[in-house]
XYZ file of C-alpha atoms in Angstrom:
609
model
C 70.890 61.543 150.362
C 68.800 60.927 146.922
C 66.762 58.594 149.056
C 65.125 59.645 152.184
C 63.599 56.782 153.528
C 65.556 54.567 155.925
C 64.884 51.962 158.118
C 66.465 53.407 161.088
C 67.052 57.503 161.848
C 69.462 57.842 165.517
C 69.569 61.537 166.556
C 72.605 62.071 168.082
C 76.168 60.818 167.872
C 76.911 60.632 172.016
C 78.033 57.254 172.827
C 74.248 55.835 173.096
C 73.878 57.338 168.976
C 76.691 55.194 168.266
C 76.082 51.910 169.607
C 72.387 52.145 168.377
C 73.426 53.066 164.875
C 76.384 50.600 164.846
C 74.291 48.043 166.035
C 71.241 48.955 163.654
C 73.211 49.188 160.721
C 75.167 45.729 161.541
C 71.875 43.640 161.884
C 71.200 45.281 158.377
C 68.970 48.148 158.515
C 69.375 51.225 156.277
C 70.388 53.330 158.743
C 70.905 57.291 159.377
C 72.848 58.970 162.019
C 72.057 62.972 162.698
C 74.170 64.803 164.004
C 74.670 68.672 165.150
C 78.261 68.358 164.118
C 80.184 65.443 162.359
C 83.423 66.815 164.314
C 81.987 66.152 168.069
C 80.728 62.352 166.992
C 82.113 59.962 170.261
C 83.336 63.671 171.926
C 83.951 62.737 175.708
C 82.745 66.459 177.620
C 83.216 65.532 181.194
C 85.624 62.408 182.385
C 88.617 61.249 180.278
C 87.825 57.382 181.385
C 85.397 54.738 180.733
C 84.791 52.181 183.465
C 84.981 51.292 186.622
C 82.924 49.794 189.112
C 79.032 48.698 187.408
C 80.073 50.829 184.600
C 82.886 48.677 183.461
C 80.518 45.915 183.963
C 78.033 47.435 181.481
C 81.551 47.715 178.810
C 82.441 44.453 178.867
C 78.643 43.306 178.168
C 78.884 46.075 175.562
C 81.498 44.218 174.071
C 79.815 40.501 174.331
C 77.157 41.824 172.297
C 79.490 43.240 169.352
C 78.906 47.122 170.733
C 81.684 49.928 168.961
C 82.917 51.141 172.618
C 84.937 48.286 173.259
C 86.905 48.649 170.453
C 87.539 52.143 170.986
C 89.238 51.896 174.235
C 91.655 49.007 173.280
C 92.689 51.528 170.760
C 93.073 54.847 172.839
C 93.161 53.840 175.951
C 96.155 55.807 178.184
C 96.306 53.976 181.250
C 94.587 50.649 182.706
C 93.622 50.116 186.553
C 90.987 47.007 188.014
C 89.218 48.929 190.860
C 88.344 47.128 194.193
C 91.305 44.184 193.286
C 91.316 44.169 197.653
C 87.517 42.314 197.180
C 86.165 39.797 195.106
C 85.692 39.340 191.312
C 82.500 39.929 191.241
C 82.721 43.620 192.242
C 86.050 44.475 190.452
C 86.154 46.995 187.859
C 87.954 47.898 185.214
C 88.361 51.226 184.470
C 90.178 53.184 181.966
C 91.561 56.454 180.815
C 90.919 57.269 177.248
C 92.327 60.084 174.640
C 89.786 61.920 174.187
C 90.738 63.283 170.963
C 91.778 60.006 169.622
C 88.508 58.614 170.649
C 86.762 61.252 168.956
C 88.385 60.770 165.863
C 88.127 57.284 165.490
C 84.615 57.051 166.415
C 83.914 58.994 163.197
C 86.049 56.956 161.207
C 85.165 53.501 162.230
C 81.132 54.360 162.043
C 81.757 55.925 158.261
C 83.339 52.106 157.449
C 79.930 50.689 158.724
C 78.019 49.017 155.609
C 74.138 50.655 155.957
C 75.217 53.696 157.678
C 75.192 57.177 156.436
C 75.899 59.886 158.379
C 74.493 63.382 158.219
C 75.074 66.829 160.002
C 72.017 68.588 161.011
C 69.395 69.484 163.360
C 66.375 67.336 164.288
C 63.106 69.759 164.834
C 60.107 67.933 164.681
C 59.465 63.731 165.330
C 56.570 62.717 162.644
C 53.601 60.815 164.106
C 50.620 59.691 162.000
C 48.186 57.147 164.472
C 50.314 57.212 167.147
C 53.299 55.351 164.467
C 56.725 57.277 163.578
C 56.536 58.159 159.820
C 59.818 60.241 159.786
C 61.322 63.471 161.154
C 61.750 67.167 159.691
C 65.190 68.794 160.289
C 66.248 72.430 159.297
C 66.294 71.455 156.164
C 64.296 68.688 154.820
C 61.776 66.022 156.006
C 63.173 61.983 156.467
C 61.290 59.385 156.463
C 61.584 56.421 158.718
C 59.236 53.752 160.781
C 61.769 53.602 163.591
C 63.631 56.907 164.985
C 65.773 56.699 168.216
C 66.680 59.416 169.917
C 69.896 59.520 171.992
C 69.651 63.833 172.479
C 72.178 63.959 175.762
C 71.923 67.010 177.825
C 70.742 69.218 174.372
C 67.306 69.121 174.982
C 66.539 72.960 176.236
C 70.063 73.126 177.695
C 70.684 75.742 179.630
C 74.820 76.027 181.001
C 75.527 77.921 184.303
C 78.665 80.071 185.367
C 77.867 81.507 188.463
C 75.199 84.331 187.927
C 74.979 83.614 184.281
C 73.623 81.606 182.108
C 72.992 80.623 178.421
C 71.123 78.412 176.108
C 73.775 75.622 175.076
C 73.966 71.793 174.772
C 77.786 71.694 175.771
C 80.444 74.306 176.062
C 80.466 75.791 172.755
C 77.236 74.104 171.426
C 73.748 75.223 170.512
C 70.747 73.831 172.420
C 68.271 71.883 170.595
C 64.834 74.097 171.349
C 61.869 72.708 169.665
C 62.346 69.140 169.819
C 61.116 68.770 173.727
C 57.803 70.688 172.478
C 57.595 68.088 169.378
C 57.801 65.207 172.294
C 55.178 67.003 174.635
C 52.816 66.761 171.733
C 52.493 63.514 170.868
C 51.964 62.971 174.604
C 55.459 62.420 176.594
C 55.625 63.387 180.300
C 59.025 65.702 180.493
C 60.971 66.770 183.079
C 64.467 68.394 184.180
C 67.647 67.160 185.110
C 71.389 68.650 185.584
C 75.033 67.524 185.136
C 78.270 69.288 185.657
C 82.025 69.193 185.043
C 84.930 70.364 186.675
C 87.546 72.952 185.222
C 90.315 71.822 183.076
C 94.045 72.878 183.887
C 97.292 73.134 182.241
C 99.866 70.644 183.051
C 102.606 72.812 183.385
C 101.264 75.021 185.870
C 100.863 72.037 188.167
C 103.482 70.607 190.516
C 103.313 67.084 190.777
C 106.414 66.580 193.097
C 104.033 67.071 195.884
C 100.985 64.739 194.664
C 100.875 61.152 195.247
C 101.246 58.672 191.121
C 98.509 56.322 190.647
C 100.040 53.181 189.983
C 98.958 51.451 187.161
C 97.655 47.732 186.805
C 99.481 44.834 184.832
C 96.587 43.479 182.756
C 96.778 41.278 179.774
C 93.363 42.041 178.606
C 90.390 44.884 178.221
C 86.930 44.613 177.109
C 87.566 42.943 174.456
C 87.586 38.994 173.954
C 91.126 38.500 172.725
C 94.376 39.666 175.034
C 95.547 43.091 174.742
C 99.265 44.068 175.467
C 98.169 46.472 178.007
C 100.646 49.414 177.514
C 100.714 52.284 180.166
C 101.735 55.916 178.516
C 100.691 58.451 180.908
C 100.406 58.801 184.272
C 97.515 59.504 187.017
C 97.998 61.284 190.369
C 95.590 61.990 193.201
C 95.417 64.861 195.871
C 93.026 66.138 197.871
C 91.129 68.857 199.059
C 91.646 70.612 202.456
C 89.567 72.852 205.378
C 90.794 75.729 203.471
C 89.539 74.230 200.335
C 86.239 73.783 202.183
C 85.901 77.229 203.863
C 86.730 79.203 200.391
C 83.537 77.336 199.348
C 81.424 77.509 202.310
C 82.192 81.783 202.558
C 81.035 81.851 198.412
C 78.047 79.247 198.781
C 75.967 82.508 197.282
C 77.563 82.633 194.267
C 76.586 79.077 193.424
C 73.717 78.948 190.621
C 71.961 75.574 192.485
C 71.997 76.927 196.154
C 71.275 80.406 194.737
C 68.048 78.405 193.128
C 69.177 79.269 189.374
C 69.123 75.360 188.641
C 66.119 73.588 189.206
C 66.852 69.993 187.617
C 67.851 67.509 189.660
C 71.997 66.696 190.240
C 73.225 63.440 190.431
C 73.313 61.782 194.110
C 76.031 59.994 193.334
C 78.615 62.650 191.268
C 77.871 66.080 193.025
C 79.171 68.938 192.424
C 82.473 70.291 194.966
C 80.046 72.471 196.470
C 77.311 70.263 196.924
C 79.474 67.856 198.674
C 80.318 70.151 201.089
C 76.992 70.982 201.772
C 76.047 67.473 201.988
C 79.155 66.110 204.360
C 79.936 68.991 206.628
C 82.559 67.159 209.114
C 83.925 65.808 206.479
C 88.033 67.924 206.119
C 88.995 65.967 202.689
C 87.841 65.204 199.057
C 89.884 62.933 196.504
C 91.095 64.917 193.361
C 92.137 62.841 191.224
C 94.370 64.713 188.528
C 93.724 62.851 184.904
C 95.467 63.455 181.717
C 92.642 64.862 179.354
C 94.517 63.444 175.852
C 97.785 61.925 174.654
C 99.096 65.713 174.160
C 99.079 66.153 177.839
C 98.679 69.446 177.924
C 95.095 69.921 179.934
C 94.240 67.882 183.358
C 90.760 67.130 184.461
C 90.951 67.235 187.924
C 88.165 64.720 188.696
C 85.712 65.100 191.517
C 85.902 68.764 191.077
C 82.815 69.439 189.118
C 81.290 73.000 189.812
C 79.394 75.933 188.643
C 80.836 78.611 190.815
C 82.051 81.804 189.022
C 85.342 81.237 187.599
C 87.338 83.985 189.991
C 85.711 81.298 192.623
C 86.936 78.578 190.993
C 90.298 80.310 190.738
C 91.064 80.491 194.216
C 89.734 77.138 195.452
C 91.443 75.406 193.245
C 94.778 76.691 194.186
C 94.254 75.943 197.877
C 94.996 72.465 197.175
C 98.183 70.755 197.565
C 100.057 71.062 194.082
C 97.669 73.410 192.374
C 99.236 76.545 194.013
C 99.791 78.016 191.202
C 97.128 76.049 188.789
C 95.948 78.065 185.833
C 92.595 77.162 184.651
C 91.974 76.420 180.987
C 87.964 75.972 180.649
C 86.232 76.757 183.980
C 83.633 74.716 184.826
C 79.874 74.318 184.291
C 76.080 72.868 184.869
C 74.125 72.145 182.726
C 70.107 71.873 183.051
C 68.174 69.736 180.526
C 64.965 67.977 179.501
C 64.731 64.254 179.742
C 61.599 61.614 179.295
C 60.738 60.041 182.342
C 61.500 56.476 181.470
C 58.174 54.910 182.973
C 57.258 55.693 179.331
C 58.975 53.277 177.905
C 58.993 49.648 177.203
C 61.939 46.985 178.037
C 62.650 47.215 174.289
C 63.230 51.373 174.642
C 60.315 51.847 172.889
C 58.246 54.383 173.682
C 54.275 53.108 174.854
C 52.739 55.575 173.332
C 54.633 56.055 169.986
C 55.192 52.919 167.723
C 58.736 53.050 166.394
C 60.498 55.489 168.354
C 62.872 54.903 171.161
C 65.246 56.609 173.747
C 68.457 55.942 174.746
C 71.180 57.269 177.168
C 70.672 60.837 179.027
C 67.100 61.464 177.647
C 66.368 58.421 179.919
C 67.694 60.081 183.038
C 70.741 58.421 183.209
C 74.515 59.950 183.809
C 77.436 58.387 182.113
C 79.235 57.649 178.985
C 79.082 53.690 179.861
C 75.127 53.657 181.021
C 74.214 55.572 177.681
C 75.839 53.052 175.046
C 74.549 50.166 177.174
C 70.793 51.695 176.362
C 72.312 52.594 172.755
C 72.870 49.004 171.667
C 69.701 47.586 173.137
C 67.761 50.507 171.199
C 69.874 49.703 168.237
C 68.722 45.996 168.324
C 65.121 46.606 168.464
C 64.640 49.427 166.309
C 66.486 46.928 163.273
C 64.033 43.705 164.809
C 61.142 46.001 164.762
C 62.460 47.243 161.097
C 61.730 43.409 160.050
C 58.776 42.728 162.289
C 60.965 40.249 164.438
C 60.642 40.570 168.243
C 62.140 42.423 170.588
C 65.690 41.695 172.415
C 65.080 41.678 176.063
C 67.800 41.293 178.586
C 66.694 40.849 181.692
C 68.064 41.793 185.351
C 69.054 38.383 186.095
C 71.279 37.986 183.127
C 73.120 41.407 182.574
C 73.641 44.680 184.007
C 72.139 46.347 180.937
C 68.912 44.570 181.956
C 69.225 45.956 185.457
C 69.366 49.286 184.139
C 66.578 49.236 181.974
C 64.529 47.666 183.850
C 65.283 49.886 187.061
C 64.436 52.662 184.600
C 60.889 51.542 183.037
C 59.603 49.541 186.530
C 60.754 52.764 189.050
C 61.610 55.769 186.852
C 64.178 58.358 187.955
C 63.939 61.452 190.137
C 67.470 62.400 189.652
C 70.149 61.164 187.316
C 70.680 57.213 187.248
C 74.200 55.596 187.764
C 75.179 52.087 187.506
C 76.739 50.054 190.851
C 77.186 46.790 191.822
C 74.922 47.130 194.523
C 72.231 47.635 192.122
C 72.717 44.047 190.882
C 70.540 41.106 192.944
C 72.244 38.508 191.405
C 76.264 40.251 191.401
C 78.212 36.692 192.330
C 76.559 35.892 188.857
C 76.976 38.667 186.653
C 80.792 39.119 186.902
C 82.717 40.871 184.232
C 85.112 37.499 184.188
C 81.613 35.659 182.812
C 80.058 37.994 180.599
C 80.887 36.657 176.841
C 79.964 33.007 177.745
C 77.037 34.611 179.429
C 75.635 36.979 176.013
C 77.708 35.450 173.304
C 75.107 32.953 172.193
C 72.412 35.951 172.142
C 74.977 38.044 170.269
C 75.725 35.321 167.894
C 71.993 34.691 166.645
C 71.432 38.339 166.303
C 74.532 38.483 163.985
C 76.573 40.858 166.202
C 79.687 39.158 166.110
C 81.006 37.042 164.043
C 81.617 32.974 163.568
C 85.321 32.796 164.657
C 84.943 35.197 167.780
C 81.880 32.711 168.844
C 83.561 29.504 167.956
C 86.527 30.876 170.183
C 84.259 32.094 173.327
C 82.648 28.158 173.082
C 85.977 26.754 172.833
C 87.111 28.167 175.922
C 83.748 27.990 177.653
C 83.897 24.476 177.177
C 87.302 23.671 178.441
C 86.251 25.842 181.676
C 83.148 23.991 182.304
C 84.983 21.036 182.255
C 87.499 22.142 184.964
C 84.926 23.348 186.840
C 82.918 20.103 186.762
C 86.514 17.910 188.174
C 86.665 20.671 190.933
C 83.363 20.505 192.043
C 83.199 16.730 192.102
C 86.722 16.967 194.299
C 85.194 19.487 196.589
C 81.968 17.299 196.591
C 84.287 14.446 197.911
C 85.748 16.497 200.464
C 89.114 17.301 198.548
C 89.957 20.814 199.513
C 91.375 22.777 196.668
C 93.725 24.431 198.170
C 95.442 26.671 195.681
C 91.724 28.100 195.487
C 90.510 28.321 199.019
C 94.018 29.241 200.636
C 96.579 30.838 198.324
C 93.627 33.399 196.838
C 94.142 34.490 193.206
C 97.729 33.987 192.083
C 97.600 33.518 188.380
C 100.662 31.477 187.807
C 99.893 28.901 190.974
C 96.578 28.289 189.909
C 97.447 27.591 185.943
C 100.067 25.091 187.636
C 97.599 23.709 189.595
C 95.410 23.010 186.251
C 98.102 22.256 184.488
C 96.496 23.963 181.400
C 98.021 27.724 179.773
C 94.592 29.685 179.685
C 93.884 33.157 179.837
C 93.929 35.574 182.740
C 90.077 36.339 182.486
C 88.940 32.078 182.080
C 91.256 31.827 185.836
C 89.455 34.709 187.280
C 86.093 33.088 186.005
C 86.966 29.252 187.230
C 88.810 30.872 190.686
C 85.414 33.064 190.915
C 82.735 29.506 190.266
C 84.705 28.110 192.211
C 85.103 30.849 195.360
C 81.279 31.414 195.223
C 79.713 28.359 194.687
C 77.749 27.528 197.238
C 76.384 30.960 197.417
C 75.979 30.656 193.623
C 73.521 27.582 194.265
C 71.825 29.539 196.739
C 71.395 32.460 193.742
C 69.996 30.265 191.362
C 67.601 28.707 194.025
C 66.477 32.561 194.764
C 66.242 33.306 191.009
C 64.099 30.204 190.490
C 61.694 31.434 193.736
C 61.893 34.929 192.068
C 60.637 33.529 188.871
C 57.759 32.075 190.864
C 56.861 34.791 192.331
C 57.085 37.646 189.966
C 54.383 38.101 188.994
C 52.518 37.567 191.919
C 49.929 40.911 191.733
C 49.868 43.460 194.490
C 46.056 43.763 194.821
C 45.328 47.626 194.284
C 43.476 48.347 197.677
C 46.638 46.541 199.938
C 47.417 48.304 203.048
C 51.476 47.858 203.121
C 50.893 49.435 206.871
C 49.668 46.481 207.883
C 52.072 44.117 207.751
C 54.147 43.361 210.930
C 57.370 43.130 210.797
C 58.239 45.437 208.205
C 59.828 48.877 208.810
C 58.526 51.833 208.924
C 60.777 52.993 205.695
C 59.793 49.887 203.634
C 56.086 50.843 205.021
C 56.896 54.151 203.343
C 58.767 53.347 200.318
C 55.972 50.646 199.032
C 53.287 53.005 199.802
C 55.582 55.440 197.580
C 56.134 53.848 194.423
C 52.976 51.516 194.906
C 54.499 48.295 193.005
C 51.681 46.500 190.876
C 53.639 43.257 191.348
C 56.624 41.197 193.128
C 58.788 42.181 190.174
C 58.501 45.931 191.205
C 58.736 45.324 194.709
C 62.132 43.845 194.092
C 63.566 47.145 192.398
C 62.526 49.403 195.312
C 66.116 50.135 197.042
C 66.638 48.836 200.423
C 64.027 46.481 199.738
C 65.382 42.944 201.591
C 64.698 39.071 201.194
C 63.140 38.970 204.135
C 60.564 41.792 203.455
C 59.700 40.809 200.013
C 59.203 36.954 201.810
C 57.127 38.943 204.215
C 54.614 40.686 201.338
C 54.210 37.047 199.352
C 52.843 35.510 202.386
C 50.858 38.323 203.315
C 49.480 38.588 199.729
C 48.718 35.270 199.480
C 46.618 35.353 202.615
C 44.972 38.462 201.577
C 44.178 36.755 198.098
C 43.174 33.555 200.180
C 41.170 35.839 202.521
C 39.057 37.397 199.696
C 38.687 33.912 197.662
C 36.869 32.816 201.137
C 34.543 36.225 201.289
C 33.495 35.775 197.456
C 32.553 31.867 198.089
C 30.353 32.202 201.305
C 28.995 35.781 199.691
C 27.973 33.314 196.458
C 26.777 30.906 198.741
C 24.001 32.824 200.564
């Protein structure tokens, strides 16, 4: 630390701290990590997995772009599983379940390798601004200088943890909050507000009997997020039960003791990961929850009994939990928790994850107002990226929604903002059938590539077999254009070893799911690109600011209502509005362009009198 200027400052080690340091520091920037403690850099606190559906989507583009997460989970992964095999590729996931400890550990040791990166234990206080442009920041300790600070903060911000009727300052179990840092924000002119996460209790193995829950089979898969083929090796299993009416009554007759329905919380939960009592609240008739029962590390000793996540007291906790089938006599380890915390609204920010206001500083991950280990190092990398570009006055790195998930989420984010935590799906995705995880590195490699991300051999290799599909793809489609049915495609499904036959050609598993997927959806894939094209058109197509959106027949009274609600400025923001359809957003071109047409016509014969 004898010099204490760098190019690039990330506060906070979560999994958005390390993909924007790792990426920062391999484009070439001096960069600093700080960190609250150099032991909980890459800690997992809630899930033991990374993946699934959308999320997994938003690994593997991780890993196209050279991100750290990738290469974490091919080397502590416990157990590998593609969700939704039953529908097509283009809304598969894979999902896995990590070692928490051995994730932790190696996240550490793989960032301290990093040329350009040094890595520091304290406490960020106070961001330094001198006209509107970050100068540096002032720890506990000392002051840092830097033109470009990104701040990836998690849930630390003014955390507040709940147990039933009590609460206390923390970031995490165990943790101190980060106080003064939200202020610091506030006064250089960010718009703040609150959000809350939870996480279920943790259990000891032993106390659990597993002869009467149902084993998770695992998947046979040959490959991960990586590139290159993995010998996918399965070392512990993963069971599922379920909760009962009894289950549901406990909570229903101790609904008081809850800190959100007593009012303690008032942040926002997530819509889409509720706590146990909140779901009950929410789905009434409903007699059953999944539970699925997750090994927490390689030790085995804790479970994390996912979709369990409360803040009930834990004599509460205690006897709902052993109402289900096989906890009986379950012995809780670490009850659960909320937590409350401050976040930026991300309206604030530019595509970059820049801040408008503030030259040089960005946000990634939970600060945002997203949930999720997988959304936060998609934002970390991108902030990574353009903090270094910005270090060397290049421009930014854009992705946009029509070529990645990454760019879906960011630009959901900084077009529509959040009102409660954000979560990644498929159905978020306009263009899914193109943005498949089978696609993704000969979608981003060539990006990656010219950013220096990854290196010459992994590019030359993602060519090399990008080539040799685009060449099968272009004898298929000229058969199918003749009328020759490809029947091992269109009939027989996906079957691996039938189709390779077919081709006659040994390639791997994820360039068969990619030619059996172009091949499955393409003519709805020439019907995307035609829509992307007319989207392109259109975007930018202005909403004028006096529009009455209750005029237009033939559009619903809830698309009425949510265009009057966020008030869109263009088509592009229009599109993001959820439950927004083709037909409506035809609808408001036409009627746009006849209210432009209409006013062109009333300026002329005004000018003309």
């Amino acid at each position: 630390m004898n010099n204490k200027h760098f190019d690039v400052i990330v506060v906070g080690g979560g999994h958005a701290g390390i993909e924007a340091a790792y990426s920062a520091a391999k484009m070439g920037s001096k960069t600093l990590l700080l960190t609250l403690s150099l032991e909980k850099i890459g800690l997992m606190p809630c899930n033991p997995s990374i993946g699934g559906v959308g999320k997994g989507h938003i690994v593997f583009e991780i890993a196209s772009l050279g991100g750290l997460m990738p290469k974490l989970c091919t080397q502590t992964y416990l157990q590998a599983r593609m969700l939704n095999t039953s529908k097509g590729p283009a809304v598969q996931g894979l999902r896995l379940q990590i070692d928490k400890e051995a994730y932790r550990i190696l996240s550490r040791k793989m960032l301290e390798q990093t040329p350009n990166l040094t890595i520091l234990q304290g406490k960020a206080e106070e961001i330094l601004v001198e006209k509107n442009k970050i100068v540096g920041i002032r720890t506990e300790n000392e002051i840092i200088f830097a033109n470009n600070i990104i701040l990836t903060t998690g849930t630390f911000l003014n955390g507040l943890i709940h147990e039933g009727h009590k609460n206390h300052a923390a970031g995490r179990r165990g943790e101190q909050a980060v106080t003064n840092l939200s202020k610091s924000l506030t006064n250089i002119g960010l718009e703040l507000g609150r959000l809350k996460t939870g996480t279920p209790p943790r259990l000891l193995r032993v106390s659990i009997d597993f002869t009467k829950i149902e084993k998770q089979e695992p998947h046979q898969l040959n490959y991960l997020y990586e590139f290159y083929p993995v010998n996918v090796e399965h070392k512990l299993p993963v069971y599922i039960t379920h909760t009962n009416e009894n289950t549901h009554n406990i909570i229903k007759n101790n609904m008081h003791h809850s800190p959100i329905l007593m009012g303690n919380i008032k942040g926002k939960p997530p819509r889409y990961c509720p706590s146990i009592e909140d779901k009950i609240k929410r789905f009434p008739d409903k007699t059953g929850h999944h539970v699925f029962v997750e090994p927490e590390d390689a030790s085995y000793e804790e479970i994390y009994p996912a979709g369990l996540s409360t803040s009930m007291p834990k004599e509460i906790q205690e006897l709902f939990i052993r109402s289900i089938k096989g906890f009986e006599n379950a012995i809780i380890t670490k009850p659960g928790y909320a937590v409350e915390y401050d976040f930026v609204y991300p309206d604030q920010l530019k595509h970059s994850l820049e801040t408008k206001k503030i030259s040089g500083l960005f946000l990634a991950g939970q600060i945002n107002g997203t949930t999720g280990y997988e959304e936060a190092a998609g934002q970390g990398i991108i902030a990574g990226i353009n903090a270094s570009l910005k270090n060397a006055n290049k421009e930014p790195f854009i992705l946009t929604r029509e070529e990645s998930y990454i760019g879906i989420m960011i630009d959901d984010l900084v077009s529509l903002g959040v009102d409660e935590p954000y979560r990644m799906f498929t159905s978020r995705a306009e263009r899914r059938l193109i943005l498949r995880q089978d696609n993704v590195f000969y979608r981003l490699s060539e990006k990656a590539f010219k950013l220096n991300l990854i290196d010459q051999q992994l590019f030359d290799d993602i060519q090399k077999e990008k080539k040799i599909i685009d060449e099968i793809l272009e004898n298929l489609r000229l058969k199918k254009s003749n009328g020759e049915l490809v029947k091992v495609l269109a009939e027989l499904e996906f079957d691996k070893e039938k189709i390779k036959n077919y081709l006659k050609i040994d390639l791997s598993d994820r360039a068969i799911y990619s030619i059996y997927a172009e091949i499955k959806y393409f003519d709805y894939l020439k019907r995307e690109e035609k829509e992307i094209e007319k989207s392109k058109k259109y975007r930018e197509l202005t909403i004028p600011e006096n529009f009455n959106f209750n005029e237009i027949p033939g559009l619903s009274k809830e698309l009425q209502e949510k265009l009057n609600k966020h008030k869109p400025k263009n088509i592009a923001q229009a599109l993001l509005i959820s439950g927004i359809t083709p037909a409506a957003i035809s609808l408001l071109i036409f009627k746009i362009r006849e209210f432009d047409k209409g006013k062109a016509q009333h300026e002329s014969s005004y000018l003309c009198r």
